[in-house]
GROMACS .gro file of C-alpha atoms in nm:
model
  427
    1MET     CA    1   0.000   0.000   0.000
    2ASP     CA    2   0.123   0.349  -0.078
    3LYS     CA    3   0.180   0.632   0.169
    4VAL     CA    4  -0.155   0.795   0.098
    5ARG     CA    5  -0.344   0.479   0.195
    6HIS     CA    6  -0.130   0.458   0.508
    7ALA     CA    7  -0.289   0.780   0.632
    8ALA     CA    8  -0.490   0.566   0.874
    9ASP     CA    9  -0.167   0.481   1.057
   10ASN     CA   10  -0.149   0.784   1.283
   11SER     CA   11  -0.220   0.878   1.642
   12ASP     CA   12  -0.592   0.820   1.586
   13LYS     CA   13  -0.540   0.469   1.454
   14ALA     CA   14  -0.713   0.299   1.746
   15ALA     CA   15  -1.028   0.507   1.699
   16ASN     CA   16  -1.042   0.409   1.331
   17THR     CA   17  -0.954   0.039   1.357
   18TYR     CA   18  -1.250  -0.200   1.345
   19ASN     CA   19  -1.313  -0.570   1.339
   20ILE     CA   20  -1.636  -0.725   1.210
   21ASP     CA   21  -1.747  -1.086   1.236
   22LYS     CA   22  -2.062  -1.292   1.247
   23LYS     CA   23  -2.194  -1.537   1.506
   24GLY     CA   24  -2.491  -1.769   1.484
   25PHE     CA   25  -2.743  -1.847   1.756
   26ALA     CA   26  -2.966  -2.154   1.773
   27ILE     CA   27  -3.202  -1.959   1.993
   28GLY     CA   28  -3.308  -2.241   2.227
   29LEU     CA   29  -2.977  -2.421   2.277
   30VAL     CA   30  -2.741  -2.359   2.567
   31ALA     CA   31  -2.372  -2.436   2.592
   32ARG     CA   32  -2.230  -2.708   2.811
   33SER     CA   33  -2.229  -2.619   3.178
   34LYS     CA   34  -2.137  -2.774   3.510
   35ARG     CA   35  -2.396  -2.875   3.769
   36ILE     CA   36  -2.367  -2.982   4.132
   37PHE     CA   37  -2.596  -3.255   4.266
   38SER     CA   38  -2.579  -3.554   4.497
   39LYS     CA   39  -2.442  -3.893   4.397
   40ARG     CA   40  -2.782  -4.045   4.474
   41LEU     CA   41  -2.951  -3.830   4.208
   42TYR     CA   42  -2.669  -3.902   3.965
   43ASP     CA   43  -2.710  -4.277   4.013
   44LYS     CA   44  -3.082  -4.244   3.935
   45GLN     CA   45  -2.980  -4.111   3.591
   46LYS     CA   46  -3.259  -3.852   3.596
   47ASN     CA   47  -3.067  -3.532   3.663
   48ARG     CA   48  -2.752  -3.562   3.457
   49GLN     CA   49  -2.839  -3.285   3.213
   50SER     CA   50  -2.947  -2.926   3.254
   51LEU     CA   51  -3.284  -2.802   3.131
   52GLN     CA   52  -3.276  -2.713   2.762
   53ASP     CA   53  -3.545  -2.592   2.523
   54GLY     CA   54  -3.386  -2.725   2.204
   55ASN     CA   55  -3.528  -2.465   1.963
   56ARG     CA   56  -3.281  -2.461   1.671
   57GLU     CA   57  -3.426  -2.164   1.482
   58TRP     CA   58  -3.130  -1.962   1.357
   59VAL     CA   59  -3.043  -1.596   1.411
   60THR     CA   60  -2.713  -1.449   1.294
   61LEU     CA   61  -2.534  -1.161   1.467
   62LEU     CA   62  -2.316  -0.912   1.277
   63ALA     CA   63  -2.090  -0.756   1.540
   64SER     CA   64  -1.823  -0.490   1.502
   65VAL     CA   65  -1.583  -0.354   1.763
   66CYS     CA   66  -1.331  -0.070   1.758
   67ALA     CA   67  -0.980  -0.067   1.904
   68ASP     CA   68  -1.073   0.234   2.120
   69GLY     CA   69  -1.308   0.009   2.322
   70SER     CA   70  -1.637   0.098   2.156
   71ALA     CA   71  -1.879  -0.125   1.968
   72LEU     CA   72  -2.108  -0.049   1.675
   73PRO     CA   73  -2.479  -0.137   1.703
   74PRO     CA   74  -2.531  -0.508   1.643
   75GLY     CA   75  -2.706  -0.634   1.332
   76LEU     CA   76  -2.945  -0.929   1.369
   77ILE     CA   77  -3.047  -1.151   1.078
   78PHE     CA   78  -3.365  -1.351   1.141
   79THR     CA   79  -3.479  -1.652   0.941
   80GLY     CA   80  -3.777  -1.574   0.716
   81LYS     CA   81  -3.890  -1.451   0.378
   82ASP     CA   82  -3.709  -1.146   0.245
   83ASN     CA   83  -3.831  -0.819   0.402
   84THR     CA   84  -4.107  -0.992   0.601
   85ILE     CA   85  -4.025  -0.928   0.966
   86GLN     CA   86  -4.290  -1.049   1.210
   87SER     CA   87  -4.391  -0.786   1.465
   88SER     CA   88  -4.351  -1.032   1.755
   89TRP     CA   89  -3.979  -1.069   1.679
   90VAL     CA   90  -3.909  -0.699   1.740
   91GLU     CA   91  -4.188  -0.592   1.976
   92ASP     CA   92  -3.937  -0.540   2.261
   93ILE     CA   93  -3.712  -0.304   2.062
   94GLU     CA   94  -3.751   0.055   2.184
   95PRO     CA   95  -3.598   0.348   1.989
   96GLY     CA   96  -3.359   0.545   2.206
   97LYS     CA   97  -3.310   0.255   2.444
   98HIS     CA   98  -3.196  -0.020   2.206
   99SER     CA   99  -2.941   0.051   1.934
  100VAL     CA  100  -2.978  -0.245   1.700
  101PHE     CA  101  -3.051  -0.317   1.334
  102VAL     CA  102  -3.255  -0.612   1.208
  103THR     CA  103  -3.312  -0.778   0.874
  104VAL     CA  104  -3.421  -1.118   0.744
  105THR     CA  105  -3.299  -1.379   0.495
  106PRO     CA  106  -3.448  -1.721   0.412
  107PRO     CA  107  -3.170  -1.925   0.581
  108GLY     CA  108  -3.101  -1.671   0.856
  109TRP     CA  109  -2.740  -1.624   0.740
  110THR     CA  110  -2.560  -1.328   0.594
  111ASN     CA  111  -2.510  -1.296   0.218
  112ASN     CA  112  -2.355  -1.055  -0.031
  113GLU     CA  113  -2.651  -0.815  -0.019
  114VAL     CA  114  -2.668  -0.809   0.361
  115GLY     CA  115  -2.291  -0.761   0.385
  116LEU     CA  116  -2.305  -0.460   0.154
  117ALA     CA  117  -2.611  -0.323   0.334
  118TRP     CA  118  -2.425  -0.350   0.668
  119LEU     CA  119  -2.130  -0.160   0.519
  120GLU     CA  120  -2.345   0.119   0.372
  121GLN     CA  121  -2.625   0.155   0.626
  122LEU     CA  122  -2.450   0.072   0.953
  123PHE     CA  123  -2.069   0.081   0.942
  124ASN     CA  124  -2.028   0.394   0.729
  125ARG     CA  125  -2.314   0.570   0.908
  126TYR     CA  126  -2.166   0.522   1.256
  127THR     CA  127  -1.795   0.568   1.178
  128LYS     CA  128  -1.759   0.842   0.917
  129LYS     CA  129  -1.827   1.126   1.163
  130LYS     CA  130  -1.557   1.003   1.400
  131ALA     CA  131  -1.310   0.940   1.118
  132ARG     CA  132  -1.369   1.277   0.949
  133ARG     CA  133  -1.100   1.289   0.680
  134SER     CA  134  -0.894   1.000   0.818
  135TRP     CA  135  -0.885   0.655   0.669
  136ARG     CA  136  -1.057   0.371   0.850
  137LEU     CA  137  -0.916   0.019   0.884
  138LEU     CA  138  -1.170  -0.263   0.869
  139ILE     CA  139  -1.033  -0.606   0.964
  140ILE     CA  140  -1.241  -0.893   0.827
  141ASP     CA  141  -1.230  -1.266   0.759
  142GLY     CA  142  -1.245  -1.410   0.410
  143HIS     CA  143  -1.622  -1.469   0.400
  144GLY     CA  144  -1.759  -1.422   0.050
  145SER     CA  145  -1.994  -1.140   0.153
  146HIS     CA  146  -1.689  -0.930   0.258
  147ILE     CA  147  -1.483  -0.958  -0.057
  148THR     CA  148  -1.730  -0.884  -0.336
  149MET     CA  149  -1.638  -0.613  -0.584
  150ALA     CA  150  -1.929  -0.397  -0.464
  151PHE     CA  151  -1.802  -0.425  -0.105
  152ILE     CA  152  -1.442  -0.346  -0.199
  153ASN     CA  153  -1.540  -0.057  -0.429
  154PHE     CA  154  -1.752   0.103  -0.157
  155CYS     CA  155  -1.459   0.083   0.086
  156ASN     CA  156  -1.225   0.242  -0.166
  157GLN     CA  157  -1.471   0.525  -0.232
  158HIS     CA  158  -1.524   0.594   0.139
  159LYS     CA  159  -1.164   0.587   0.266
  160THR     CA  160  -1.181   0.244   0.427
  161LEU     CA  161  -0.886   0.005   0.416
  162LEU     CA  162  -0.959  -0.368   0.422
  163ALA     CA  163  -0.736  -0.617   0.604
  164ILE     CA  164  -0.835  -0.980   0.543
  165PHE     CA  165  -0.724  -1.257   0.775
  166PRO     CA  166  -0.551  -1.560   0.620
  167PRO     CA  167  -0.770  -1.871   0.593
  168HIS     CA  168  -0.820  -2.073   0.915
  169SER     CA  169  -0.650  -1.809   1.131
  170THR     CA  170  -0.938  -1.616   1.287
  171GLN     CA  171  -0.947  -1.838   1.597
  172SER     CA  172  -0.601  -1.699   1.683
  173LEU     CA  173  -0.595  -1.353   1.520
  174GLN     CA  174  -0.945  -1.207   1.526
  175PRO     CA  175  -1.044  -1.006   1.840
  176LEU     CA  176  -1.411  -1.106   1.826
  177ASP     CA  177  -1.330  -1.477   1.789
  178VAL     CA  178  -1.048  -1.489   2.042
  179VAL     CA  179  -1.219  -1.302   2.328
  180CYS     CA  180  -1.569  -1.165   2.273
  181PHE     CA  181  -1.783  -1.436   2.117
  182ALA     CA  182  -1.700  -1.707   2.372
  183LEU     CA  183  -1.816  -1.484   2.658
  184LEU     CA  184  -2.122  -1.374   2.457
  185ALA     CA  185  -2.222  -1.739   2.404
  186GLN     CA  186  -2.174  -1.809   2.774
  187ASN     CA  187  -2.385  -1.508   2.878
  188TYR     CA  188  -2.658  -1.599   2.627
  189SER     CA  189  -2.666  -1.957   2.756
  190SER     CA  190  -2.705  -1.823   3.109
  191ALA     CA  191  -2.989  -1.595   2.997
  192VAL     CA  192  -3.169  -1.885   2.825
  193THR     CA  193  -3.118  -2.109   3.126
  194GLN     CA  194  -3.259  -1.841   3.358
  195HIS     CA  195  -3.556  -1.792   3.125
  196LEU     CA  196  -3.631  -2.165   3.127
  197HIS     CA  197  -3.579  -2.182   3.504
  198ASP     CA  198  -3.818  -1.893   3.566
  199SER     CA  199  -4.086  -2.057   3.353
  200GLN     CA  200  -4.003  -2.405   3.491
  201GLY     CA  201  -3.975  -2.531   3.135
  202ILE     CA  202  -4.339  -2.454   3.057
  203SER     CA  203  -4.257  -2.164   2.827
  204GLY     CA  204  -4.005  -2.239   2.552
  205VAL     CA  205  -3.769  -1.999   2.377
  206LEU     CA  206  -3.937  -1.843   2.074
  207LYS     CA  207  -3.819  -1.580   1.829
  208SER     CA  208  -4.023  -1.325   2.023
  209ASP     CA  209  -3.808  -1.403   2.330
  210PHE     CA  210  -3.475  -1.387   2.149
  211PHE     CA  211  -3.409  -1.013   2.141
  212MET     CA  212  -3.437  -0.946   2.515
  213LEU     CA  213  -3.223  -1.253   2.594
  214PHE     CA  214  -2.967  -1.142   2.336
  215TRP     CA  215  -2.967  -0.775   2.440
  216ARG     CA  216  -2.906  -0.861   2.804
  217SER     CA  217  -2.613  -1.082   2.698
  218TRP     CA  218  -2.478  -0.818   2.457
  219GLN     CA  219  -2.468  -0.549   2.727
  220GLN     CA  220  -2.300  -0.784   2.973
  221THR     CA  221  -2.036  -0.886   2.719
  222PHE     CA  222  -1.936  -0.589   2.507
  223THR     CA  223  -1.782  -0.364   2.770
  224LYS     CA  224  -1.497  -0.126   2.695
  225GLU     CA  225  -1.256  -0.332   2.905
  226LEU     CA  226  -1.335  -0.655   2.718
  227ILE     CA  227  -1.303  -0.495   2.375
  228LEU     CA  228  -0.967  -0.339   2.463
  229SER     CA  229  -0.855  -0.678   2.593
  230ALA     CA  230  -0.965  -0.842   2.267
  231PHE     CA  231  -0.745  -0.616   2.054
  232GLU     CA  232  -0.456  -0.646   2.299
  233ASN     CA  233  -0.469  -1.027   2.318
  234THR     CA  234  -0.446  -1.050   1.939
  235GLY     CA  235  -0.161  -0.800   1.915
  236ILE     CA  236  -0.355  -0.561   1.690
  237TRP     CA  237  -0.362  -0.266   1.929
  238PRO     CA  238  -0.124  -0.182   2.078
  239LEU     CA  239   0.066  -0.340   1.789
  240ASN     CA  240   0.254  -0.639   1.930
  241PRO     CA  241   0.306  -0.937   1.695
  242ASN     CA  242   0.483  -1.133   1.969
  243VAL     CA  243   0.150  -1.184   2.149
  244VAL     CA  244   0.049  -1.422   1.871
  245LEU     CA  245   0.391  -1.549   1.760
  246SER     CA  246   0.484  -1.656   2.114
  247ARG     CA  247   0.212  -1.922   2.102
  248TRP     CA  248   0.420  -2.117   1.850
  249ASP     CA  249   0.758  -2.083   2.021
  250ASN     CA  250   0.742  -2.438   2.158
  251ASP     CA  251   0.877  -2.720   1.946
  252SER     CA  252   0.577  -2.874   1.779
  253ASP     CA  253   0.753  -3.212   1.753
  254SER     CA  254   0.754  -3.243   2.131
  255GLU     CA  255   0.383  -3.179   2.160
  256TYR     CA  256   0.153  -3.476   2.180
  257GLU     CA  257  -0.162  -3.454   1.976
  258THR     CA  258  -0.452  -3.661   2.105
  259PRO     CA  259  -0.615  -3.857   1.821
  260PRO     CA  260  -0.985  -3.795   1.764
  261PRO     CA  261  -1.233  -4.041   1.919
  262ILE     CA  262  -1.372  -4.324   1.710
  263GLU     CA  263  -1.736  -4.296   1.611
  264ALA     CA  264  -1.956  -4.518   1.829
  265HIS     CA  265  -2.111  -4.697   1.530
  266ASP     CA  266  -1.770  -4.788   1.379
  267TRP     CA  267  -1.736  -5.127   1.551
  268ARG     CA  268  -1.463  -5.246   1.314
  269SER     CA  269  -1.230  -4.960   1.416
  270ILE     CA  270  -1.318  -5.006   1.784
  271ASN     CA  271  -1.240  -5.378   1.760
  272GLN     CA  272  -0.906  -5.308   1.589
  273LEU     CA  273  -0.813  -5.063   1.862
  274TYR     CA  274  -0.914  -5.319   2.125
  275LYS     CA  275  -0.692  -5.583   1.969
  276ALA     CA  276  -0.402  -5.337   1.941
  277VAL     CA  277  -0.427  -5.243   2.310
  278VAL     CA  278  -0.527  -5.574   2.468
  279GLY     CA  279  -0.335  -5.800   2.235
  280ARG     CA  280  -0.369  -6.176   2.286
  281ASN     CA  281  -0.509  -6.145   2.637
  282THR     CA  282  -0.787  -6.404   2.669
  283SER     CA  283  -0.878  -6.349   3.031
  284ASP     CA  284  -1.239  -6.316   3.145
  285ASP     CA  285  -1.190  -5.941   3.200
  286ALA     CA  286  -1.065  -5.894   2.844
  287ARG     CA  287  -1.360  -6.088   2.699
  288GLN     CA  288  -1.602  -5.892   2.919
  289LEU     CA  289  -1.446  -5.563   2.804
  290ARG     CA  290  -1.488  -5.664   2.437
  291ARG     CA  291  -1.853  -5.765   2.487
  292THR     CA  292  -1.919  -5.439   2.673
  293LEU     CA  293  -1.766  -5.229   2.393
  294HIS     CA  294  -1.972  -5.414   2.133
  295HIS     CA  295  -2.291  -5.372   2.337
  296LEU     CA  296  -2.230  -4.997   2.385
  297SER     CA  297  -2.154  -4.949   2.014
  298ALA     CA  298  -2.473  -5.127   1.906
  299SER     CA  299  -2.686  -4.949   2.168
  300CYS     CA  300  -2.552  -4.610   2.065
  301GLU     CA  301  -2.632  -4.673   1.698
  302ILE     CA  302  -2.986  -4.790   1.783
  303LEU     CA  303  -3.052  -4.491   2.009
  304THR     CA  304  -2.918  -4.251   1.746
  305ALA     CA  305  -3.159  -4.391   1.487
  306GLU     CA  306  -3.452  -4.383   1.731
  307ASN     CA  307  -3.373  -4.027   1.839
  308LYS     CA  308  -3.356  -3.911   1.478
  309GLY     CA  309  -3.697  -4.064   1.403
  310LEU     CA  310  -3.858  -3.924   1.719
  311SER     CA  311  -3.718  -3.577   1.653
  312ALA     CA  312  -3.864  -3.581   1.303
  313ALA     CA  313  -4.202  -3.701   1.434
  314VAL     CA  314  -4.217  -3.432   1.704
  315ALA     CA  315  -4.115  -3.161   1.459
  316ALA     CA  316  -4.390  -3.271   1.218
  317GLN     CA  317  -4.664  -3.294   1.482
  318ASN     CA  318  -4.586  -2.991   1.696
  319PRO     CA  319  -4.592  -2.678   1.476
  320LEU     CA  320  -4.599  -2.341   1.647
  321LYS     CA  321  -4.959  -2.223   1.624
  322LYS     CA  322  -4.920  -1.853   1.680
  323LYS     CA  323  -5.076  -1.572   1.489
  324ARG     CA  324  -4.813  -1.395   1.284
  325GLU     CA  325  -4.818  -1.034   1.188
  326THR     CA  326  -4.587  -0.906   0.917
  327LEU     CA  327  -4.455  -0.556   0.975
  328ASP     CA  328  -4.553  -0.288   0.724
  329LEU     CA  329  -4.198  -0.197   0.614
  330ARG     CA  330  -4.187   0.084   0.359
  331GLN     CA  331  -3.821   0.185   0.368
  332GLN     CA  332  -3.694   0.285   0.028
  333LYS     CA  333  -3.382   0.127  -0.116
  334LYS     CA  334  -3.067   0.318  -0.025
  335GLY     CA  335  -2.726   0.266  -0.184
  336ARG     CA  336  -2.640  -0.027  -0.404
  337SER     CA  337  -2.751  -0.320  -0.192
  338GLU     CA  338  -3.089  -0.485  -0.238
  339ALA     CA  339  -3.095  -0.579   0.131
  340LEU     CA  340  -3.218  -0.341   0.401
  341LEU     CA  341  -3.120  -0.316   0.767
  342TYR     CA  342  -3.401  -0.178   0.981
  343SER     CA  343  -3.320   0.052   1.272
  344PRO     CA  344  -3.530   0.078   1.591
  345SER     CA  345  -3.702   0.391   1.458
  346LYS     CA  346  -3.794   0.211   1.134
  347VAL     CA  347  -3.928  -0.082   1.335
  348ARG     CA  348  -4.122   0.159   1.557
  349ASP     CA  349  -4.273   0.332   1.252
  350ALA     CA  350  -4.364  -0.005   1.101
  351ARG     CA  351  -4.532  -0.114   1.425
  352HIS     CA  352  -4.720   0.219   1.430
  353ARG     CA  353  -4.841   0.158   1.076
  354ASN     CA  354  -4.944  -0.193   1.178
  355ARG     CA  355  -5.145  -0.051   1.468
  356LEU     CA  356  -5.309   0.202   1.235
  357ASN     CA  357  -5.386  -0.075   0.986
  358GLU     CA  358  -5.525  -0.291   1.267
  359THR     CA  359  -5.738   0.000   1.395
  360LYS     CA  360  -5.863   0.064   1.042
  361ARG     CA  361  -5.940  -0.305   0.998
  362LEU     CA  362  -6.131  -0.314   1.328
  363GLU     CA  363  -6.322   0.001   1.234
  364GLU     CA  364  -6.411  -0.153   0.899
  365GLU     CA  365  -6.525  -0.471   1.075
  366VAL     CA  366  -6.736  -0.265   1.317
  367ALA     CA  367  -6.883  -0.070   1.026
  368LYS     CA  368  -6.959  -0.394   0.840
  369HIS     CA  369  -7.115  -0.531   1.158
  370HIS     CA  370  -7.334  -0.221   1.191
  371GLN     CA  371  -7.429  -0.255   0.825
  372ARG     CA  372  -7.522  -0.619   0.879
  373GLU     CA  373  -7.727  -0.523   1.186
  374GLU     CA  374  -7.900  -0.242   0.992
  375ARG     CA  375  -7.979  -0.479   0.705
  376ALA     CA  376  -8.110  -0.737   0.952
  377ALA     CA  377  -8.320  -0.469   1.127
  378ALA     CA  378  -8.455  -0.345   0.793
  379THR     CA  379  -8.539  -0.701   0.693
  380LEU     CA  380  -8.719  -0.750   1.025
  381ARG     CA  381  -8.908  -0.422   0.983
  382ASN     CA  382  -9.014  -0.520   0.632
  383LYS     CA  383  -9.125  -0.860   0.756
  384LEU     CA  384  -9.326  -0.707   1.041
  385GLU     CA  385  -9.477  -0.449   0.805
  386LYS     CA  386  -9.570  -0.723   0.562
  387GLU     CA  387  -9.729  -0.925   0.844
  388ARG     CA  388  -9.914  -0.613   0.963
  389ARG     CA  389 -10.046  -0.545   0.616
  390SER     CA  390 -10.145  -0.909   0.576
  391ALA     CA  391 -10.326  -0.900   0.911
  392ALA     CA  392 -10.502  -0.573   0.818
  393TYR     CA  393 -10.607  -0.717   0.482
  394ALA     CA  394 -10.737  -1.031   0.652
  395ALA     CA  395 -10.928  -0.814   0.903
  396ARG     CA  396 -11.082  -0.614   0.618
  397LEU     CA  397 -11.187  -0.932   0.442
  398GLU     CA  398 -11.343  -1.067   0.761
  399ALA     CA  399 -11.526  -0.738   0.823
  400SER     CA  400 -11.653  -0.736   0.463
  401ARG     CA  401 -11.770  -1.096   0.497
  402GLN     CA  402 -11.953  -1.022   0.820
  403ARG     CA  403 -12.113  -0.710   0.664
  404ARG     CA  404 -12.234  -0.909   0.365
  405ALA     CA  405 -12.369  -1.179   0.595
  406GLU     CA  406 -12.551  -0.918   0.802
  407GLU     CA  407 -12.693  -0.755   0.489
  408ALA     CA  408 -12.807  -1.094   0.357
  409ALA     CA  409 -12.968  -1.177   0.691
  410ASP     CA  410 -13.142  -0.837   0.694
  411ARG     CA  411 -13.276  -0.891   0.341
  412LYS     CA  412 -13.397  -1.236   0.433
  413ARG     CA  413 -13.570  -1.100   0.745
  414LYS     CA  414 -13.741  -0.821   0.546
  415LYS     CA  415 -13.855  -1.068   0.280
  416GLN     CA  416 -14.000  -1.290   0.549
  417GLU     CA  417 -14.184  -0.993   0.695
  418ARG     CA  418 -14.326  -0.905   0.353
  419ASP     CA  419 -14.432  -1.261   0.287
  420ALA     CA  420 -14.603  -1.275   0.627
  421ALA     CA  421 -14.789  -0.948   0.560
  422LYS     CA  422 -14.917  -1.076   0.224
  423SER     CA  423 -15.043  -1.396   0.384
  424ILE     CA  424 -15.242  -1.198   0.640
  425GLN     CA  425 -15.403  -0.981   0.369
  426LEU     CA  426 -15.508  -1.284   0.163
  427SER     CA  427 -15.669  -1.451   0.457
   0.00000   0.00000   0.00000
């Protein structure tokens, strides 16, 4: 690199040196932990494992830290259809209180578009004011989303130098990997465990629970002291290559590397190892050891197959039946990336639009209900009016019939009177 591009190497270098990396969360799984209980309970084989929800829905974190001890707002990638964030996932995010960006991809992982969106909408937005006219140094791994031409061109146009770790070296060289993420995973596991303990296992870990569990863990983990320690322990700032190089000072030939364990279902390899260790020993103990190894290998393979089938059956028969509400996201495309990262204010506005839409929908339902009631009332009125008219018509017919009968009876009576008078005259 030429001298102009080395402008970032000055007294403000720490404030302009950043590391970004990603970390995945299976939101219901906790890391291994130690438990204390009595030997009696252990022998009962009922309390050998800690409570665990087991929800493997995936959320990816995009984290970035600075060598001056600060951290950029985290980016969270949920699993779902593009640009369809469910309101329940982000209902706990409050603008002004939570500084976080969210987006969604079908697998829940980052991709080229999300990587470029993070660079444009988050990194550049939160670092350009502090950098002013200085160059920024962004230290990244070799993930494909970080080394696209669009990503590199944007960095060149916005005075950002890229430093890419060699392959398979981030576990030793990258600040986030070496220090931060292990503690973040531990704190998140503790938060999940506490959540399950408080609910006594009745309430599982859903996507709607993830943010508050994550945010509590993020605040506990990403302190200024830890971030400074991360850069120091990797020799990036203060610059000290010996911090890393000293780990390989020992003669590698003198180090003993433990071979990996044999898979439980690989009985042939287990039997070969048994023969190599035990040799020609034909004692009862040796034969019992061989039978025990064979029994454990077969049992493990059977249990693995049964567990796989049961897991599939439970997953098929126990879908989450919860009403989902997609946020009304109307953010316009900015920059070159097709992906969008949504800030707390954008989420708040989307939730507000959802509430307005829900209020409008309820008002329309109420209006339709009133219309249905009015139509039913009108139908009833028409029916009653028709019955009234029918009854009035029937009454008029009955009155007319009675009047005609009375008139006929009166005529008959008068005729009889006339006939009687004539009979008297003739006699």
